[in-house]
Short mmCIF file of C-alpha atoms in Angstrom, two decimals:
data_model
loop_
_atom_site.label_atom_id
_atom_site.label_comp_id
_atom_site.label_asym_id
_atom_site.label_seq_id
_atom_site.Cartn_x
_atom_site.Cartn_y
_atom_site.Cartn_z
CA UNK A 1 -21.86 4.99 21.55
CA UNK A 2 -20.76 4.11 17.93
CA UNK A 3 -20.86 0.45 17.26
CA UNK A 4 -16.99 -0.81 17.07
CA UNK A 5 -16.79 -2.15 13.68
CA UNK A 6 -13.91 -4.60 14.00
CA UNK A 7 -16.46 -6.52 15.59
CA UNK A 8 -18.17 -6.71 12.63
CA UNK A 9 -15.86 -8.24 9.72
CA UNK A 10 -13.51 -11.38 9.91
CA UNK A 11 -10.67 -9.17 8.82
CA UNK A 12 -9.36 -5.78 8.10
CA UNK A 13 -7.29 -3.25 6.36
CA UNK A 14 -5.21 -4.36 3.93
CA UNK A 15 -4.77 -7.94 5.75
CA UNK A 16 -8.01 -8.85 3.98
CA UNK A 17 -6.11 -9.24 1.12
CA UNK A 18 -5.60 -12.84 -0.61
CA UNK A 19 -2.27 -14.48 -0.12
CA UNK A 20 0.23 -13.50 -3.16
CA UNK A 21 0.21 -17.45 -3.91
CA UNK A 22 -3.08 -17.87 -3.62
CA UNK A 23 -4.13 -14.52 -6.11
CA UNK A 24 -1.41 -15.31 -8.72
CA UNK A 25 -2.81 -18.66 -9.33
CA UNK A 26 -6.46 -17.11 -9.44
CA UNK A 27 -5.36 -14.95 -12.50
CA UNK A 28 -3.19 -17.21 -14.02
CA UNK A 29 -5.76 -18.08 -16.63
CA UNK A 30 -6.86 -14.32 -17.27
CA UNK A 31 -6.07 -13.13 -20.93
CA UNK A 32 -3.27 -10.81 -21.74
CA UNK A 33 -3.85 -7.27 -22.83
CA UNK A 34 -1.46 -7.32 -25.70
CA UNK A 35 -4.07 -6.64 -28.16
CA UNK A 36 -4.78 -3.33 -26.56
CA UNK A 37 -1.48 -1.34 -27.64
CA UNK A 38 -2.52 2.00 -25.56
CA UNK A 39 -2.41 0.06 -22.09
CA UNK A 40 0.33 0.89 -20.65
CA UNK A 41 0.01 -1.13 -17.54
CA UNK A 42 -1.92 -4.07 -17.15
CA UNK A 43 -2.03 -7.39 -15.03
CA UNK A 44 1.40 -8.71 -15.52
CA UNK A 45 3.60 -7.71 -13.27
CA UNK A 46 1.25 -7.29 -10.23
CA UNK A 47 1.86 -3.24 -10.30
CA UNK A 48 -0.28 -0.93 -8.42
CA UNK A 49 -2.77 0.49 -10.84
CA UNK A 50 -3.46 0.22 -14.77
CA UNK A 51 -2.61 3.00 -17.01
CA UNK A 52 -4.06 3.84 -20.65
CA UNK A 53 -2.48 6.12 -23.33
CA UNK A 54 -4.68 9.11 -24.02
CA UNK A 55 -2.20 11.78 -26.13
CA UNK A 56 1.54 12.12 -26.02
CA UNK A 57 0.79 14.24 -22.53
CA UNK A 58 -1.17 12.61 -20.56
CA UNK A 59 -1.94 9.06 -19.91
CA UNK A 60 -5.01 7.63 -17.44
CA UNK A 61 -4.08 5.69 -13.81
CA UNK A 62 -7.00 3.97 -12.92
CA UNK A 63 -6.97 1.77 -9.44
CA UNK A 64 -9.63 0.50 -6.92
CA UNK A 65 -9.50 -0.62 -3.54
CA UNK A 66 -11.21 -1.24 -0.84
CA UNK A 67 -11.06 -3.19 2.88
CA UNK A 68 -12.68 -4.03 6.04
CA UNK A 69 -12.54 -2.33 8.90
CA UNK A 70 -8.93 -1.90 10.74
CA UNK A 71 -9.95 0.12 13.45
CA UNK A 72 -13.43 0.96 15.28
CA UNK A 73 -13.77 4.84 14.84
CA UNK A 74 -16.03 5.39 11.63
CA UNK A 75 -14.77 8.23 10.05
CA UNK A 76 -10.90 6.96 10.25
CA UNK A 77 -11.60 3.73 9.00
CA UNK A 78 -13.60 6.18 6.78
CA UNK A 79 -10.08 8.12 5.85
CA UNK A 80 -7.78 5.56 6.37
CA UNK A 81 -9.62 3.28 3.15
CA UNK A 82 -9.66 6.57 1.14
CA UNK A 83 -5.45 7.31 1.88
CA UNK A 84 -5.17 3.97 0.63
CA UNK A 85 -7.23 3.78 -2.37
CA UNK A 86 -5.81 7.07 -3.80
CA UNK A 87 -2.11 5.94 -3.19
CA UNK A 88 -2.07 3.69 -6.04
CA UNK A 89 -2.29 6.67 -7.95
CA UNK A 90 0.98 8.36 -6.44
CA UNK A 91 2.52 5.37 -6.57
CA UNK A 92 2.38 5.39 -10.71
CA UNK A 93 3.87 8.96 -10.29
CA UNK A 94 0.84 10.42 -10.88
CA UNK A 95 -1.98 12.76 -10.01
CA UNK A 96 -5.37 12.36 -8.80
CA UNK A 97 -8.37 13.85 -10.53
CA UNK A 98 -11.15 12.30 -9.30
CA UNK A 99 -12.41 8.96 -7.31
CA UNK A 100 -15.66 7.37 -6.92
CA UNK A 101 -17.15 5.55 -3.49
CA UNK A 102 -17.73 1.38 -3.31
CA UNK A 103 -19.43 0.92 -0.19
CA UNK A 104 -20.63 -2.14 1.24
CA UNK A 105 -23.10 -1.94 4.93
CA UNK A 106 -24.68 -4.40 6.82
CA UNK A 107 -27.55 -1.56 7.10
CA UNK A 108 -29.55 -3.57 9.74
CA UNK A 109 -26.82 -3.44 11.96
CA UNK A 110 -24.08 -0.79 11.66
CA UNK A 111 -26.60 2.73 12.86
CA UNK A 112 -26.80 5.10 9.72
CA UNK A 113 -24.91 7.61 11.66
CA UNK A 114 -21.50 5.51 11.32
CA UNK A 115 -21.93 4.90 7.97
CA UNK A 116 -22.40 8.75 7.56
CA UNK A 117 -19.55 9.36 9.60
CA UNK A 118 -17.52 6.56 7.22
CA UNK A 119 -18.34 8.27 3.99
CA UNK A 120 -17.39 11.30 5.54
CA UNK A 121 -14.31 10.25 6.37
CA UNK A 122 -13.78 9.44 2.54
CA UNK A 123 -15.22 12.67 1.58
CA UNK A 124 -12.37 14.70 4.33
CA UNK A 125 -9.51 12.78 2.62
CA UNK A 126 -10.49 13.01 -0.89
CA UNK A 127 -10.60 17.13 -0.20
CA UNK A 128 -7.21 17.16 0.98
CA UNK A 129 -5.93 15.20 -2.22
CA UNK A 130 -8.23 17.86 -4.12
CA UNK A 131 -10.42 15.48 -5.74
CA UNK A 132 -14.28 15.14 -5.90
CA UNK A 133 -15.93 11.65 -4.93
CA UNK A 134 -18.58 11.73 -8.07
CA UNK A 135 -20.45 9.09 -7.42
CA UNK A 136 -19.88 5.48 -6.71
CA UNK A 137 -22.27 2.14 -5.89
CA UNK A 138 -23.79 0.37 -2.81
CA UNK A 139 -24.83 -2.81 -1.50
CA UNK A 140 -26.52 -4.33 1.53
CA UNK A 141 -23.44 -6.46 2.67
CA UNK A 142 -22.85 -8.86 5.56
CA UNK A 143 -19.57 -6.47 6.57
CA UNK A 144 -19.06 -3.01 6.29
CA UNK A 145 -16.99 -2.61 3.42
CA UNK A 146 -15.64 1.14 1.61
CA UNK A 147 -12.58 2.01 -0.36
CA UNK A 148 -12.55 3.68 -3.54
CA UNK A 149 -12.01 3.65 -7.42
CA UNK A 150 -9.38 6.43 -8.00
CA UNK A 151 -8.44 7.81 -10.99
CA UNK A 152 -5.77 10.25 -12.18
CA UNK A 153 -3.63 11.67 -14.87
CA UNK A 154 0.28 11.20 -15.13
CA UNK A 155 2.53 12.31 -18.40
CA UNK A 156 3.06 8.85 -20.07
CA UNK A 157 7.09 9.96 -19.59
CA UNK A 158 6.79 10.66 -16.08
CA UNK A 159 5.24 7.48 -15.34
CA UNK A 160 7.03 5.02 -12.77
CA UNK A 161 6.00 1.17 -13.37
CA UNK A 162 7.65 -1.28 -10.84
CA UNK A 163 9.12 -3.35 -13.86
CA UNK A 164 11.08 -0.19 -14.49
CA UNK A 165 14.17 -0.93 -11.07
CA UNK A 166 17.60 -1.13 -12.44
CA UNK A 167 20.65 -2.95 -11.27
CA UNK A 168 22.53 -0.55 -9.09
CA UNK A 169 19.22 1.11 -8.09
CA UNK A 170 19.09 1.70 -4.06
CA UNK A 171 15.67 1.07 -2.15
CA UNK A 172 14.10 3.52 0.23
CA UNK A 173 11.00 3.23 1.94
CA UNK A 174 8.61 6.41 2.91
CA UNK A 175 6.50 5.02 5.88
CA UNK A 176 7.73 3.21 8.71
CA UNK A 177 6.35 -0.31 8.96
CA UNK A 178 3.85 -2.53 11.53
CA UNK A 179 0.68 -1.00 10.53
CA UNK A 180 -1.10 -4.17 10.88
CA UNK A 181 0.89 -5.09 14.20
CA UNK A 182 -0.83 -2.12 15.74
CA UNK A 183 -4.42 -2.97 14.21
CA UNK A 184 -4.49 -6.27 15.64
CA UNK A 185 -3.00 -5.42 19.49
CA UNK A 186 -5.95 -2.89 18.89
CA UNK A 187 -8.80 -5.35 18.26
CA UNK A 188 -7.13 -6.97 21.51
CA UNK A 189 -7.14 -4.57 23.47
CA UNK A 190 -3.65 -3.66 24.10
CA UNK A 191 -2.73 -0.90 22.17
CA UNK A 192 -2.75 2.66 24.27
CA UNK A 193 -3.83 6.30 22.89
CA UNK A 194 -0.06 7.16 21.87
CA UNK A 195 0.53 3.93 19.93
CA UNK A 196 -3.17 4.25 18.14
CA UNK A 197 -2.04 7.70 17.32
CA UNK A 198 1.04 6.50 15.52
CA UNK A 199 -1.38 4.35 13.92
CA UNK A 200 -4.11 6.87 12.41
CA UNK A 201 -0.91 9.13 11.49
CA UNK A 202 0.82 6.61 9.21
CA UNK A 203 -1.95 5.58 7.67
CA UNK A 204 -4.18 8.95 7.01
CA UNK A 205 -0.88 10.79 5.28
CA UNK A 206 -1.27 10.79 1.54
CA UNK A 207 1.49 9.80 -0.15
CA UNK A 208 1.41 13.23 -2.66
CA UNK A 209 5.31 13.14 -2.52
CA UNK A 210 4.41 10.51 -5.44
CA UNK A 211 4.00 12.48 -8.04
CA UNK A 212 7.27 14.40 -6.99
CA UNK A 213 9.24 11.58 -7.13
CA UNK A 214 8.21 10.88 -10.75
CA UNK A 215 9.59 13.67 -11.94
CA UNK A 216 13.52 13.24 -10.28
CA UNK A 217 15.78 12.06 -12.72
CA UNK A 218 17.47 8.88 -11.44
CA UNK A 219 13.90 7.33 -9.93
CA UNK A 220 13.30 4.51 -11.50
CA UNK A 221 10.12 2.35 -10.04
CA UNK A 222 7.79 2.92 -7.50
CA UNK A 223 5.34 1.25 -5.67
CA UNK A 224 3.62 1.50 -2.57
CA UNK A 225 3.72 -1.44 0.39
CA UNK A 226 0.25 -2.57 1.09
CA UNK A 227 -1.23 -6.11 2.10
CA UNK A 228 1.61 -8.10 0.81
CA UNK A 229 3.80 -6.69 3.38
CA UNK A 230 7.31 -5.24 2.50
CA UNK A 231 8.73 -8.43 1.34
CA UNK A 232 6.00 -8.95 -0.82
CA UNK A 233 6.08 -5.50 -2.61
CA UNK A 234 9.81 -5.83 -3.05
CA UNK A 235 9.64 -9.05 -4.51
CA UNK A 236 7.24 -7.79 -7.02
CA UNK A 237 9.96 -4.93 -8.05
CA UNK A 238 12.66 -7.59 -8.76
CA UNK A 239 10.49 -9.89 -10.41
CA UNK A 240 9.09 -7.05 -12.66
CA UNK A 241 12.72 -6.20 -13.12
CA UNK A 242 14.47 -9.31 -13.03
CA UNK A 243 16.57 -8.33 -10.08
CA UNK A 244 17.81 -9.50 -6.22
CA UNK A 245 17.47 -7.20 -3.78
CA UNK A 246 19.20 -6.85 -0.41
CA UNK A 247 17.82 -5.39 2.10
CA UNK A 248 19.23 -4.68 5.54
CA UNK A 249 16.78 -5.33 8.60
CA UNK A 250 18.22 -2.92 10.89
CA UNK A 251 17.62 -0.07 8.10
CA UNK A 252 14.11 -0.30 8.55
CA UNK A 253 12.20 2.59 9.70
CA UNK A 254 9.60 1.10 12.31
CA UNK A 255 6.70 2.32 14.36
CA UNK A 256 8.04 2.51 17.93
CA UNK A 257 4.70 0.87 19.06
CA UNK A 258 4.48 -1.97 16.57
CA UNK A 259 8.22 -3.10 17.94
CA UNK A 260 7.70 -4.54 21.60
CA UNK A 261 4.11 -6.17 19.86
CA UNK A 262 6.27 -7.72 17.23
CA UNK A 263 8.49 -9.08 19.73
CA UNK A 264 5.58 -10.75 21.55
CA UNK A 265 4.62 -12.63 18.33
CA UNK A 266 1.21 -10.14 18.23
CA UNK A 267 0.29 -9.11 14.31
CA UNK A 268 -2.43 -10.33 11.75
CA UNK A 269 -2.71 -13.88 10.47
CA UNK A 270 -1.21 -12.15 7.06
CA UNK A 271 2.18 -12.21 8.17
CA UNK A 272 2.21 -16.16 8.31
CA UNK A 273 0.11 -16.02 4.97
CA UNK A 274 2.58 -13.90 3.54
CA UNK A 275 5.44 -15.75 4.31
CA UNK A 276 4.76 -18.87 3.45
CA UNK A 277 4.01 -17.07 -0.06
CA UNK A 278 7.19 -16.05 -0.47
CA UNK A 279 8.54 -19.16 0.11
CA UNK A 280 12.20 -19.48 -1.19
CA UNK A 281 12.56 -16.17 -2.57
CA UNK A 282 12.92 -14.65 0.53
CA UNK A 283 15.78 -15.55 2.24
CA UNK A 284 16.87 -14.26 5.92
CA UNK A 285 20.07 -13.94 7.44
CA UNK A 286 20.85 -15.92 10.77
CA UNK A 287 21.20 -12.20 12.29
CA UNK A 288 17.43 -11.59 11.31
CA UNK A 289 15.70 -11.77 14.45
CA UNK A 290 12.00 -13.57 13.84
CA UNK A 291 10.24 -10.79 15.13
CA UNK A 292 12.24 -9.12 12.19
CA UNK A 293 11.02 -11.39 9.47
CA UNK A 294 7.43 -11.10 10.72
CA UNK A 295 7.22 -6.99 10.82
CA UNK A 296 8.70 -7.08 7.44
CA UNK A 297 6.03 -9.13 6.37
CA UNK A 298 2.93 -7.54 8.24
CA UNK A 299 0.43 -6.12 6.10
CA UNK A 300 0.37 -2.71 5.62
CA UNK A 301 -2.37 -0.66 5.20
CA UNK A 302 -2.18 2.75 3.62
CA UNK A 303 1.82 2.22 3.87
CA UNK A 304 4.60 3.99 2.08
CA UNK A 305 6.35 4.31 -1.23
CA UNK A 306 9.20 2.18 -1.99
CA UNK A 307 11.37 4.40 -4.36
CA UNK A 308 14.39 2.54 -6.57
CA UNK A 309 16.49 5.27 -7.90
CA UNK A 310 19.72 5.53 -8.66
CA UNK A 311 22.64 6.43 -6.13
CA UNK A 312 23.10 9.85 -6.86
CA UNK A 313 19.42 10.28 -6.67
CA UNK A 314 18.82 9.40 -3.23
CA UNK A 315 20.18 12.38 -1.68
CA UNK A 316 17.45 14.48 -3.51
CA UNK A 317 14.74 11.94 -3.05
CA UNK A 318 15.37 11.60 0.76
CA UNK A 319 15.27 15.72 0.70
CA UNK A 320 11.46 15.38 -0.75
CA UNK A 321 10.33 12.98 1.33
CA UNK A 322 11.79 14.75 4.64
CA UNK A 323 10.74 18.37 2.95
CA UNK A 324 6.85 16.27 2.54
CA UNK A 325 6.64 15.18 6.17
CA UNK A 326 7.95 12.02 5.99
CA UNK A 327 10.11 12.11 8.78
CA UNK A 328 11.08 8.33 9.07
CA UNK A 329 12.05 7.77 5.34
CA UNK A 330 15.37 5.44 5.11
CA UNK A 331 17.40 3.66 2.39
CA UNK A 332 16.58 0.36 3.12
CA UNK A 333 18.78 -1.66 0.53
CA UNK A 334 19.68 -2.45 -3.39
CA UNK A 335 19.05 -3.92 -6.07
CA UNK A 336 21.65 -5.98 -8.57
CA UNK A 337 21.69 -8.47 -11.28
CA UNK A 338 20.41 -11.93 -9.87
CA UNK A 339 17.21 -13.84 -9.65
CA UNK A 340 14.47 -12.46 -8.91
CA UNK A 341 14.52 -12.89 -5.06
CA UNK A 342 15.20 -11.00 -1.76
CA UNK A 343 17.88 -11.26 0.59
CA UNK A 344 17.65 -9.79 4.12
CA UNK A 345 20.90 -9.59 5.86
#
């Protein structure tokens, strides 16, 4: 019997992540890119990958990432990390060409046939995406770690920063939420074959409707919500952008299985890091039920795109999204001139 490898990390998924407090004060002191005119993107408004100016067609996305385990089955934890890594590269609008493997085992524990069956899981999601892993780098580590350094190609014209949101813009989400809701009744124990299936479906399906998207006229930003939770990915938009956003709570498109855990106060310790991150610029309704606040703050691994595009764009961007498989894609709110906060009603 494989060896469950929740067991084996203090965390997982994307709820390993640092608090958004916590990792904008850490880089606070980092140097600007400004001398480098051909980055495109860089580090200052917290988007999802950095981007560098080859020719007047094509431009470089470059991301990595990488977790703990979030559930105990090698080779999904295996695919799940790999979904996750490579969305960074939709979520710039563009297109993957190639990714290389960081791995991280505690060899002398975890048997050489789950960290086969991890990298394989890697390798099986990579294929899909039809991309190569060509190489990568190892290390004898305490917990398993794996995720990837992905790298891809976008036309610098076509490509969607999350600075870019406009007043007016409406929000929709591709992937219903509670990802790490359902990873942590999991590790307890309480989460049945249906709800884990939910689980490994959300977060295996690449998020290729990315590079779609980027070519719509009328989408303006995109990102994709990971660790920070949905609050936390929003607020980066209006920030970026210098907007408000409102979104309504009973818009949101939710894993049927997450909701009754949510209810019972069950999700990672992320949500309460998260939220006490956003602090202020998050502010809730007296209609927003807690359980409400929380899921909309659970970190998400391998979640969705968040699309702002203009109203007479979301018609055709809901048609590629359904068209792509993502069944539960809603409009979730706006965006309009105001401080850079969110506003759930």
């Amino acid at each position: 019997m494989s060896t469950k490898l929740t067991t084996l990390s203090h965390g997982g998924g994307c709820g390993c992540k640092i608090a958004p407090a916590v990792l904008s004060e850490m880089l606070s002191k980092l140097p600007t890119a400004a001398m480098f005119p051909k980055l495109l993107v860089g580090t200052e408004t917290a988007d999802d990958a950095a981007v560098y100016w080859l020719n007047d067609e094509q431009a470089l996305v470059a991301t990595t990432d990488f977790f703990m385990p979030i559930v105990d089955d090698a080779f999904d934890f295996g695919r799940i990390a790999a979904t996750n890594a490579i969305s960074d590269i939709y979520a710039m609008g563009g297109t993957p060409i190639m990714a290389l493997a960081i791995v991280g085992m505690p060899v002398n524990v975890l048997p050489i046939e789950d960290i086969q069956q991890i990298l394989a899981g890697g390798a099986a999601v990579c294929a899909a995406a039809g991309i190569p892993i060509a190489g990568g780098h190892s290390i004898d580590a305490p917990e398993p770690i794996y995720g990837l350094v992905a790298m891809g190609l976008v036309h610098p014209k076509q490509l969607k920063k999350n600075s870019d949101a406009q007043a007016g813009d409406v929000l929709i989400l591709g992937k219903p939420l509670g990802i790490g809701i359902l990873g942590t009744a999991m590790k307890k124990g309480l989460l049945d074959a249906a709800g884990y299936q939910q689980l490994i479906d959300t977060t295996t399906q690449l998020n290729k409707v990315g590079s779609d998207l980027a070519k719509l006229a009328g989408v303006h930003a995109l990102t994709d919500v990971t660790g920070f939770g949905l609050l936390g990915h929003v607020l980066e938009v209006c920030r970026g952008a210098q907007l408000t956003a409102q979104i309504c709570a009973d818009d949101l498109p939710l894993l049927s299985a997450a909701v009754g855990f949510a209810q019972q106060g069950i999700g990672p310790g992320a949500i309460e890091r998260n939220l006490a991150s956003f602090g202020p610029d998050a502010e809730f309704a007296a209609s927003v039920a807690d359980w409400q606040q929380r899921i909309m703050a659970d970190a998400q691994t391998s979640g969705g795109l968040l699309v702002a595009c203009s109203a007479d764009a979301a018609d055709a961007v809901m048609a590629l999204f359904q068209a792509q498989g993502f069944a539960q894609a809603a409009v979730i709110g706006s965006l309009q001139v105001g401080a850079a906060k969110v506003s759930v009603v």
